[in-house]
mmCIF file of C-alpha atoms in Angstrom:
data_model
loop_
_atom_site.group_PDB
_atom_site.id
_atom_site.type_symbol
_atom_site.label_atom_id
_atom_site.label_comp_id
_atom_site.label_asym_id
_atom_site.label_seq_id
_atom_site.Cartn_x
_atom_site.Cartn_y
_atom_site.Cartn_z
ATOM 1 C CA MET A 801 0.000 0.000 0.000
ATOM 2 C CA LYS A 802 1.245 3.466 -0.884
ATOM 3 C CA ASN A 803 -0.222 6.951 -0.786
ATOM 4 C CA THR A 804 0.409 8.243 -4.308
ATOM 5 C CA GLY A 805 -0.087 11.858 -3.239
ATOM 6 C CA ILE A 806 -2.680 12.312 -5.994
ATOM 7 C CA ARG A 807 -5.924 14.014 -5.018
ATOM 8 C CA TYR A 808 -9.138 14.680 -6.895
ATOM 9 C CA SER A 809 -12.184 16.695 -5.944
ATOM 10 C CA SER A 810 -15.691 15.328 -6.390
ATOM 11 C CA ALA A 811 -16.133 17.976 -9.088
ATOM 12 C CA GLU A 812 -13.222 16.489 -11.055
ATOM 13 C CA ARG A 813 -13.793 12.740 -10.819
ATOM 14 C CA THR A 814 -16.579 10.340 -9.864
ATOM 15 C CA PRO A 815 -15.508 7.281 -7.847
ATOM 16 C CA THR A 816 -16.682 3.710 -8.408
ATOM 17 C CA VAL A 817 -18.605 1.880 -5.682
ATOM 18 C CA LEU A 818 -17.769 -1.828 -5.557
ATOM 19 C CA PRO A 819 -20.410 -3.897 -3.672
ATOM 20 C CA GLU A 820 -17.846 -6.301 -2.186
ATOM 21 C CA MET A 821 -15.982 -3.335 -0.660
ATOM 22 C CA VAL A 822 -19.203 -1.785 0.692
ATOM 23 C CA GLN A 823 -20.248 -5.092 2.253
ATOM 24 C CA LEU A 824 -16.855 -5.896 3.761
ATOM 25 C CA LEU A 825 -17.725 -4.338 7.134
ATOM 26 C CA PRO A 826 -21.033 -4.361 9.038
ATOM 27 C CA PRO A 827 -23.203 -1.298 8.273
ATOM 28 C CA LEU A 828 -23.197 1.631 10.690
ATOM 29 C CA THR A 829 -26.008 1.736 13.226
ATOM 30 C CA GLY A 830 -28.743 4.305 12.716
ATOM 31 C CA GLU A 831 -27.272 6.375 15.536
ATOM 32 C CA GLN A 832 -23.760 6.281 14.053
ATOM 33 C CA LEU A 833 -25.031 7.196 10.597
ATOM 34 C CA ALA A 834 -27.068 10.105 11.986
ATOM 35 C CA ALA A 835 -24.019 11.424 13.883
ATOM 36 C CA LEU A 836 -21.887 11.230 10.730
ATOM 37 C CA GLU A 837 -24.556 13.006 8.702
ATOM 38 C CA ALA A 838 -24.880 15.796 11.285
ATOM 39 C CA ASP A 839 -21.098 16.276 11.325
ATOM 40 C CA LEU A 840 -20.903 16.468 7.520
ATOM 41 C CA LEU A 841 -23.740 18.983 7.368
ATOM 42 C CA ALA A 842 -22.155 21.116 10.091
ATOM 43 C CA ASN A 843 -18.485 20.896 9.134
ATOM 44 C CA GLY A 844 -18.281 19.582 5.576
ATOM 45 C CA CYS A 845 -16.224 16.549 4.529
ATOM 46 C CA TYR A 846 -12.800 17.300 6.025
ATOM 47 C CA ALA A 847 -11.424 13.721 5.692
ATOM 48 C CA PRO A 848 -10.737 12.488 2.156
ATOM 49 C CA VAL A 849 -12.420 9.420 0.698
ATOM 50 C CA ILE A 850 -9.738 6.812 -0.091
ATOM 51 C CA VAL A 851 -9.777 5.355 -3.618
ATOM 52 C CA ASN A 852 -7.412 3.058 -5.482
ATOM 53 C CA GLU A 853 -5.816 3.859 -8.828
ATOM 54 C CA ASP A 854 -8.940 2.599 -10.621
ATOM 55 C CA MET A 855 -11.024 5.123 -8.618
ATOM 56 C CA VAL A 856 -12.712 2.345 -6.600
ATOM 57 C CA ILE A 857 -13.657 3.513 -3.102
ATOM 58 C CA ILE A 858 -11.619 1.636 -0.483
ATOM 59 C CA ASP A 859 -12.549 3.610 2.640
ATOM 60 C CA GLY A 860 -15.216 6.272 3.178
ATOM 61 C CA HIS A 861 -18.304 4.754 1.550
ATOM 62 C CA ASN A 862 -20.713 6.264 4.077
ATOM 63 C CA ARG A 863 -19.161 9.732 3.811
ATOM 64 C CA GLN A 864 -19.225 9.623 0.021
ATOM 65 C CA LYS A 865 -22.870 8.492 -0.076
ATOM 66 C CA LEU A 866 -24.020 11.178 2.371
ATOM 67 C CA CYS A 867 -22.021 13.872 0.590
ATOM 68 C CA GLN A 868 -23.626 12.859 -2.701
ATOM 69 C CA GLN A 869 -27.097 12.960 -1.136
ATOM 70 C CA HIS A 870 -26.624 16.448 0.306
ATOM 71 C CA GLY A 871 -24.478 17.941 -2.444
ATOM 72 C CA ILE A 872 -21.465 18.317 -0.139
ATOM 73 C CA PRO A 873 -18.120 18.529 -1.998
ATOM 74 C CA TYR A 874 -15.405 16.067 -0.958
ATOM 75 C CA ASP A 875 -11.834 15.152 -1.844
ATOM 76 C CA MET A 876 -10.457 11.759 -2.836
ATOM 77 C CA ALA A 877 -6.936 10.565 -1.991
ATOM 78 C CA VAL A 878 -5.499 7.960 -4.370
ATOM 79 C CA PHE A 879 -3.705 5.009 -2.736
ATOM 80 C CA SER A 880 -1.887 2.277 -4.630
ATOM 81 C CA PHE A 881 -2.537 -1.366 -3.629
ATOM 82 C CA ALA A 882 -0.994 -4.559 -4.973
ATOM 83 C CA ASP A 883 -4.483 -6.026 -5.429
ATOM 84 C CA LEU A 884 -7.992 -5.881 -4.044
ATOM 85 C CA LEU A 885 -7.087 -8.248 -1.192
ATOM 86 C CA GLU A 886 -4.467 -5.804 0.085
ATOM 87 C CA ALA A 887 -7.007 -2.989 -0.239
ATOM 88 C CA LYS A 888 -9.580 -4.945 1.777
ATOM 89 C CA ARG A 889 -7.067 -5.733 4.501
ATOM 90 C CA TRP A 890 -6.028 -2.097 4.703
ATOM 91 C CA ALA A 891 -9.661 -0.941 4.935
ATOM 92 C CA LEU A 892 -10.297 -3.509 7.656
ATOM 93 C CA ASP A 893 -7.223 -2.449 9.674
ATOM 94 C CA THR A 894 -8.294 1.187 9.360
ATOM 95 C CA GLN A 895 -11.858 0.560 10.487
ATOM 96 C CA LYS A 896 -11.262 -2.019 13.244
ATOM 97 C CA ALA A 897 -10.133 0.643 15.703
ATOM 98 C CA ARG A 898 -13.231 2.753 14.986
ATOM 99 C CA ARG A 899 -15.818 0.002 15.352
ATOM 100 C CA ASN A 900 -16.789 -2.134 18.315
ATOM 101 C CA LEU A 901 -16.435 -5.471 16.510
ATOM 102 C CA ASP A 902 -16.537 -8.713 18.487
ATOM 103 C CA LYS A 903 -14.703 -11.903 17.509
ATOM 104 C CA TRP A 904 -17.666 -13.385 15.656
ATOM 105 C CA GLU A 905 -18.053 -10.234 13.530
ATOM 106 C CA LEU A 906 -14.322 -10.239 12.788
ATOM 107 C CA GLY A 907 -14.518 -13.899 11.836
ATOM 108 C CA LYS A 908 -17.379 -13.238 9.402
ATOM 109 C CA ILE A 909 -15.392 -10.404 7.840
ATOM 110 C CA ALA A 910 -12.412 -12.741 7.459
ATOM 111 C CA LEU A 911 -14.596 -15.245 5.594
ATOM 112 C CA LYS A 912 -15.386 -12.526 3.042
ATOM 113 C CA LEU A 913 -11.657 -12.457 2.272
ATOM 114 C CA LYS A 914 -11.536 -16.222 1.728
ATOM 115 C CA PRO A 915 -12.129 -16.168 -2.073
ATOM 116 C CA ASP A 916 -9.342 -13.587 -2.531
ATOM 117 C CA ILE A 917 -6.920 -15.547 -0.344
ATOM 118 C CA GLU A 918 -7.714 -18.813 -2.115
ATOM 119 C CA ALA A 919 -7.245 -17.085 -5.484
ATOM 120 C CA ARG A 920 -3.843 -15.843 -4.355
ATOM 121 C CA ALA A 921 -2.962 -19.374 -3.188
ATOM 122 C CA ARG A 922 -3.845 -20.769 -6.634
ATOM 123 C CA ALA A 923 -1.798 -18.044 -8.306
ATOM 124 C CA ASN A 924 1.182 -18.852 -6.069
ATOM 125 C CA MET A 925 0.875 -22.540 -6.854
ATOM 126 C CA SER A 926 0.728 -21.792 -10.553
ATOM 127 C CA ALA A 927 3.730 -19.466 -10.363
ATOM 128 C CA GLY A 928 5.704 -22.075 -8.434
ATOM 129 C CA GLY A 929 4.819 -24.931 -10.753
ATOM 130 C CA GLY A 930 2.009 -26.322 -8.636
ATOM 131 C CA ASP A 931 2.285 -29.969 -7.732
ATOM 132 C CA GLN A 932 3.184 -30.931 -11.268
ATOM 133 C CA LYS A 933 6.606 -32.486 -11.883
ATOM 134 C CA SER A 934 8.640 -32.346 -15.025
ATOM 135 C CA GLU A 935 9.513 -35.400 -17.054
ATOM 136 C CA GLY A 936 13.013 -35.118 -15.634
ATOM 137 C CA ALA A 937 11.598 -35.247 -12.141
ATOM 138 C CA LYS A 938 9.700 -38.407 -12.933
ATOM 139 C CA SER A 939 12.952 -40.043 -13.954
ATOM 140 C CA GLY A 940 14.633 -38.796 -10.789
ATOM 141 C CA LEU A 941 16.936 -36.391 -12.652
ATOM 142 C CA ALA A 942 15.423 -33.081 -11.571
ATOM 143 C CA THR A 943 12.403 -31.463 -9.968
ATOM 144 C CA LEU A 944 10.690 -28.228 -10.890
ATOM 145 C CA PRO A 945 11.587 -25.614 -8.239
ATOM 146 C CA ASN A 946 8.725 -24.226 -6.154
ATOM 147 C CA PRO A 947 10.135 -21.144 -4.387
ATOM 148 C CA ILE A 948 6.744 -19.724 -3.305
ATOM 149 C CA PRO A 949 5.481 -21.401 -0.115
ATOM 150 C CA PRO A 950 1.861 -22.599 -0.060
ATOM 151 C CA ILE A 951 -0.700 -20.366 1.660
ATOM 152 C CA ASP A 952 -2.396 -21.607 4.828
ATOM 153 C CA THR A 953 -5.903 -20.221 4.294
ATOM 154 C CA ARG A 954 -7.032 -20.495 7.908
ATOM 155 C CA LYS A 955 -3.853 -18.811 9.139
ATOM 156 C CA GLU A 956 -4.178 -16.035 6.554
ATOM 157 C CA LEU A 957 -7.814 -15.432 7.483
ATOM 158 C CA ALA A 958 -6.999 -15.343 11.185
ATOM 159 C CA GLU A 959 -4.137 -12.903 10.726
ATOM 160 C CA SER A 960 -6.242 -10.666 8.491
ATOM 161 C CA VAL A 961 -8.586 -9.807 11.366
ATOM 162 C CA GLY A 962 -6.385 -10.457 14.396
ATOM 163 C CA LEU A 963 -7.954 -13.712 15.581
ATOM 164 C CA GLY A 964 -6.241 -16.866 16.785
ATOM 165 C CA GLU A 965 -6.085 -19.745 14.308
ATOM 166 C CA ARG A 966 -8.180 -22.031 16.521
ATOM 167 C CA THR A 967 -10.859 -19.360 16.883
ATOM 168 C CA MET A 968 -10.854 -18.817 13.129
ATOM 169 C CA GLY A 969 -11.215 -22.566 12.618
ATOM 170 C CA LYS A 970 -14.294 -22.580 14.857
ATOM 171 C CA VAL A 971 -15.793 -19.659 12.930
ATOM 172 C CA MET A 972 -15.268 -21.542 9.662
ATOM 173 C CA GLN A 973 -16.971 -24.663 11.034
ATOM 174 C CA ILE A 974 -19.880 -22.644 12.445
ATOM 175 C CA GLU A 975 -20.360 -20.851 9.139
ATOM 176 C CA GLU A 976 -20.410 -24.162 7.263
ATOM 177 C CA TYR A 977 -22.365 -26.415 9.593
ATOM 178 C CA ALA A 978 -24.275 -24.411 12.240
ATOM 179 C CA PRO A 979 -28.088 -24.263 12.120
ATOM 180 C CA PRO A 980 -29.605 -20.749 11.743
ATOM 181 C CA ALA A 981 -30.464 -20.485 15.462
ATOM 182 C CA VAL A 982 -26.773 -20.667 16.384
ATOM 183 C CA LYS A 983 -25.729 -17.999 13.886
ATOM 184 C CA GLU A 984 -28.579 -15.700 14.942
ATOM 185 C CA ALA A 985 -27.552 -16.035 18.605
ATOM 186 C CA LEU A 986 -23.954 -15.211 17.691
ATOM 187 C CA ASP A 987 -25.114 -12.178 15.698
ATOM 188 C CA SER A 988 -27.080 -10.924 18.721
ATOM 189 C CA ARG A 989 -24.101 -11.648 21.014
ATOM 190 C CA ASP A 990 -26.070 -14.150 23.078
ATOM 191 C CA LEU A 991 -23.435 -16.830 22.409
ATOM 192 C CA SER A 992 -19.658 -16.845 22.328
ATOM 193 C CA ILE A 993 -17.808 -18.501 19.445
ATOM 194 C CA HIS A 994 -16.790 -21.315 21.811
ATOM 195 C CA GLN A 995 -20.416 -21.943 22.824
ATOM 196 C CA GLY A 996 -21.642 -21.738 19.230
ATOM 197 C CA HIS A 997 -18.972 -24.188 18.107
ATOM 198 C CA ASN A 998 -19.840 -26.647 20.888
ATOM 199 C CA ILE A 999 -23.544 -26.591 19.974
ATOM 200 C CA THR A 1000 -22.713 -26.994 16.281
ATOM 201 C CA ARG A 1001 -20.433 -29.949 17.006
ATOM 202 C CA GLN A 1002 -23.043 -31.635 19.227
ATOM 203 C CA VAL A 1003 -26.019 -31.283 16.878
ATOM 204 C CA ARG A 1004 -24.019 -32.546 13.890
ATOM 205 C CA GLU A 1005 -24.100 -35.976 15.549
ATOM 206 C CA LEU A 1006 -27.914 -35.976 15.403
ATOM 207 C CA PRO A 1007 -30.084 -36.950 12.426
ATOM 208 C CA GLU A 1008 -30.431 -33.978 10.069
ATOM 209 C CA GLU A 1009 -34.168 -33.533 10.716
ATOM 210 C CA ARG A 1010 -33.537 -33.008 14.453
ATOM 211 C CA ARG A 1011 -30.606 -30.597 14.246
ATOM 212 C CA GLU A 1012 -32.464 -27.278 14.007
ATOM 213 C CA GLU A 1013 -34.785 -28.015 16.927
ATOM 214 C CA ALA A 1014 -31.931 -29.303 19.089
ATOM 215 C CA ALA A 1015 -29.807 -26.263 18.264
ATOM 216 C CA ALA A 1016 -32.648 -23.874 19.135
ATOM 217 C CA LEU A 1017 -33.143 -25.599 22.510
ATOM 218 C CA ALA A 1018 -29.395 -25.511 23.226
ATOM 219 C CA VAL A 1019 -29.278 -21.790 22.392
ATOM 220 C CA GLU A 1020 -32.190 -21.068 24.754
ATOM 221 C CA LEU A 1021 -30.416 -23.011 27.492
ATOM 222 C CA GLU A 1022 -27.248 -20.951 27.043
ATOM 223 C CA LYS A 1023 -29.290 -17.735 27.116
ATOM 224 C CA ALA A 1024 -30.884 -18.835 30.396
ATOM 225 C CA LYS A 1025 -27.469 -19.602 31.881
ATOM 226 C CA LYS A 1026 -26.238 -16.174 30.757
ATOM 227 C CA GLU A 1027 -29.171 -14.442 32.463
ATOM 228 C CA ILE A 1028 -28.454 -16.353 35.679
ATOM 229 C CA ARG A 1029 -24.771 -15.361 35.548
ATOM 230 C CA GLN A 1030 -25.695 -11.740 34.926
ATOM 231 C CA GLY A 1031 -28.121 -11.901 37.840
ATOM 232 C CA ASP A 1032 -25.363 -13.250 40.074
ATOM 233 C CA GLU A 1033 -22.992 -10.525 38.892
ATOM 234 C CA ASP A 1034 -25.612 -7.847 39.553
ATOM 235 C CA SER A 1035 -26.231 -9.255 43.010
ATOM 236 C CA ALA A 1036 -22.497 -9.212 43.751
ATOM 237 C CA ARG A 1037 -22.257 -5.610 42.542
ATOM 238 C CA ARG A 1038 -25.211 -4.574 44.728
ATOM 239 C CA HIS A 1039 -23.639 -6.195 47.786
ATOM 240 C CA LYS A 1040 -20.293 -4.553 47.026
ATOM 241 C CA VAL A 1041 -21.903 -1.096 46.897
ATOM 242 C CA ALA A 1042 -23.758 -1.746 50.125
ATOM 243 C CA GLY A 1043 -20.551 -2.931 51.778
ATOM 244 C CA LEU A 1044 -18.705 0.232 50.773
ATOM 245 C CA PHE A 1045 -21.399 2.406 52.362
ATOM 246 C CA CYS A 1046 -21.323 0.343 55.558
ATOM 247 C CA LYS A 1047 -17.549 0.655 55.821
ATOM 248 C CA ALA A 1048 -17.678 4.385 55.142
ATOM 249 C CA PHE A 1049 -20.183 4.932 57.955
ATOM 250 C CA GLU A 1050 -18.316 2.610 60.322
ATOM 251 C CA LYS A 1051 -15.106 4.595 59.847
ATOM 252 C CA ALA A 1052 -16.839 7.954 59.980
ATOM 253 C CA VAL A 1053 -18.510 7.297 63.355
ATOM 254 C CA LEU A 1054 -15.104 6.480 64.878
ATOM 255 C CA LEU A 1055 -14.092 10.101 64.404
ATOM 256 C CA THR A 1056 -14.739 12.635 67.129
ATOM 257 C CA PRO A 1057 -13.974 15.966 65.478
ATOM 258 C CA THR A 1058 -13.050 18.019 68.560
ATOM 259 C CA GLU A 1059 -10.471 20.796 68.225
ATOM 260 C CA GLU A 1060 -8.016 18.788 70.336
ATOM 261 C CA ASN A 1061 -8.385 15.630 68.223
ATOM 262 C CA VAL A 1062 -7.959 17.497 64.956
ATOM 263 C CA ARG A 1063 -4.834 19.231 66.325
ATOM 264 C CA LEU A 1064 -3.406 15.872 67.427
ATOM 265 C CA TRP A 1065 -4.022 14.472 63.929
ATOM 266 C CA ALA A 1066 -2.317 17.420 62.268
ATOM 267 C CA GLU A 1067 0.677 17.417 64.665
ATOM 268 C CA CYS A 1068 1.295 13.663 64.762
ATOM 269 C CA THR A 1069 1.198 13.364 60.967
ATOM 270 C CA ARG A 1070 3.354 16.528 60.636
ATOM 271 C CA MET A 1071 0.765 17.919 58.259
ATOM 272 C CA THR A 1072 2.144 20.628 55.980
ATOM 273 C CA GLN A 1073 0.185 23.732 55.031
ATOM 274 C CA GLU A 1074 -0.435 22.299 51.562
ATOM 275 C CA GLU A 1075 -1.664 18.995 53.002
ATOM 276 C CA MET A 1076 -3.873 20.889 55.435
ATOM 277 C CA GLU A 1077 -5.469 22.800 52.566
ATOM 278 C CA ASP A 1078 -6.033 19.539 50.675
ATOM 279 C CA ASN A 1079 -7.610 17.913 53.728
ATOM 280 C CA ILE A 1080 -9.901 20.889 54.261
ATOM 281 C CA LYS A 1081 -11.108 20.575 50.673
ATOM 282 C CA GLU A 1082 -11.551 16.801 50.982
ATOM 283 C CA ALA A 1083 -13.394 17.088 54.292
ATOM 284 C CA ARG A 1084 -15.869 19.561 52.773
ATOM 285 C CA GLU A 1085 -16.381 17.233 49.770
ATOM 286 C CA LEU A 1086 -17.002 14.311 52.115
ATOM 287 C CA ALA A 1087 -19.467 16.442 54.040
ATOM 288 C CA GLU A 1088 -21.338 17.048 50.788
ATOM 289 C CA VAL A 1089 -21.344 13.299 50.090
ATOM 290 C CA PHE A 1090 -22.854 12.453 53.490
ATOM 291 C CA ALA A 1091 -25.327 15.334 53.165
ATOM 292 C CA ALA A 1092 -26.445 13.905 49.810
ATOM 293 C CA ILE A 1093 -26.831 10.447 51.398
ATOM 294 C CA ALA A 1094 -28.963 11.982 54.165
ATOM 295 C CA SER A 1095 -31.196 13.732 51.612
ATOM 296 C CA ILE A 1096 -31.747 10.525 49.633
ATOM 297 C CA LEU A 1097 -32.577 8.549 52.785
ATOM 298 C CA GLU A 1098 -35.053 11.271 53.841
ATOM 299 C CA THR A 1099 -36.733 11.055 50.428
ATOM 300 C CA MET A 1100 -36.960 7.282 50.792
ATOM 301 C CA LEU A 1101 -38.564 7.654 54.216
ATOM 302 C CA GLU A 1102 -41.084 10.158 52.893
ATOM 303 C CA GLY A 1103 -41.911 7.729 50.106
ATOM 304 C CA GLY A 1104 -42.437 4.904 52.567
ATOM 305 C CA VAL A 1105 -39.373 2.902 51.455
ATOM 306 C CA ALA A 1106 -37.907 1.405 54.603
ATOM 307 C CA ASP A 1107 -37.283 -1.864 56.433
ATOM 308 C CA GLY A 1108 -35.528 -3.426 53.430
ATOM 309 C CA GLY A 1109 -38.307 -2.472 50.975
ATOM 310 C CA THR A 1110 -37.671 -1.607 47.348
#
């Protein structure tokens, strides 16, 4: 990949939209698209749309589409790529940091690169002589050199999106064999790749007519387990918050803020003037915290919430 330094304005050239580039990444959410549109309308298109030397858009499809809709001028920066696979990988690397993509989404994106990677593997094999041997090789006199190493598709896919090879292997098996219920649960983030792979592996052992129903039941079971775990986590969080308040009150009631006690504290800790000023500020902030707690408890009492009620 190389930035050629060439730029065109939308008034000078019209870019080409390639469906496989548009569909490489998941679409923006409605909220994200609305925020982008508002920014473009308020500030114009200050980031260039990236195109290759054939004027195919590589990055910036949403900006270009919105600019076209609203008549907003935009610039295009021309980048040079070895092929479309390199362009796709670059676009993916650029966008990964901007999007909250989970492992399943990354795995699905990687699978979109599979035809390009396999095509490159075939080209490498052809350039290196493939697995064909010359007549000399058959007689043991010579073999055709094959300097280009074969491509490991799973490894290439994994590296393209930053996944481990084993995880990528599970994604590939899920994509090929999983019933729709498993894929839908992964799309909605109700299952992890590991859980989806386990369900897929288990239902494959069943007769084909029973697989979809069994998968749907297994997905519902995992969802139920997830809700229970979340409930336990919420309960633990609630108890942690309650514990912090109890400790704060326990420590606060141990203090007897007489003039003598405060002087002893300051003298024994050799409190500097700066530390004294900091402690004054902190003490007033703590006073505001406890005052706020008192106000909330008073409101709860007035509302009749007491004795462990909710």
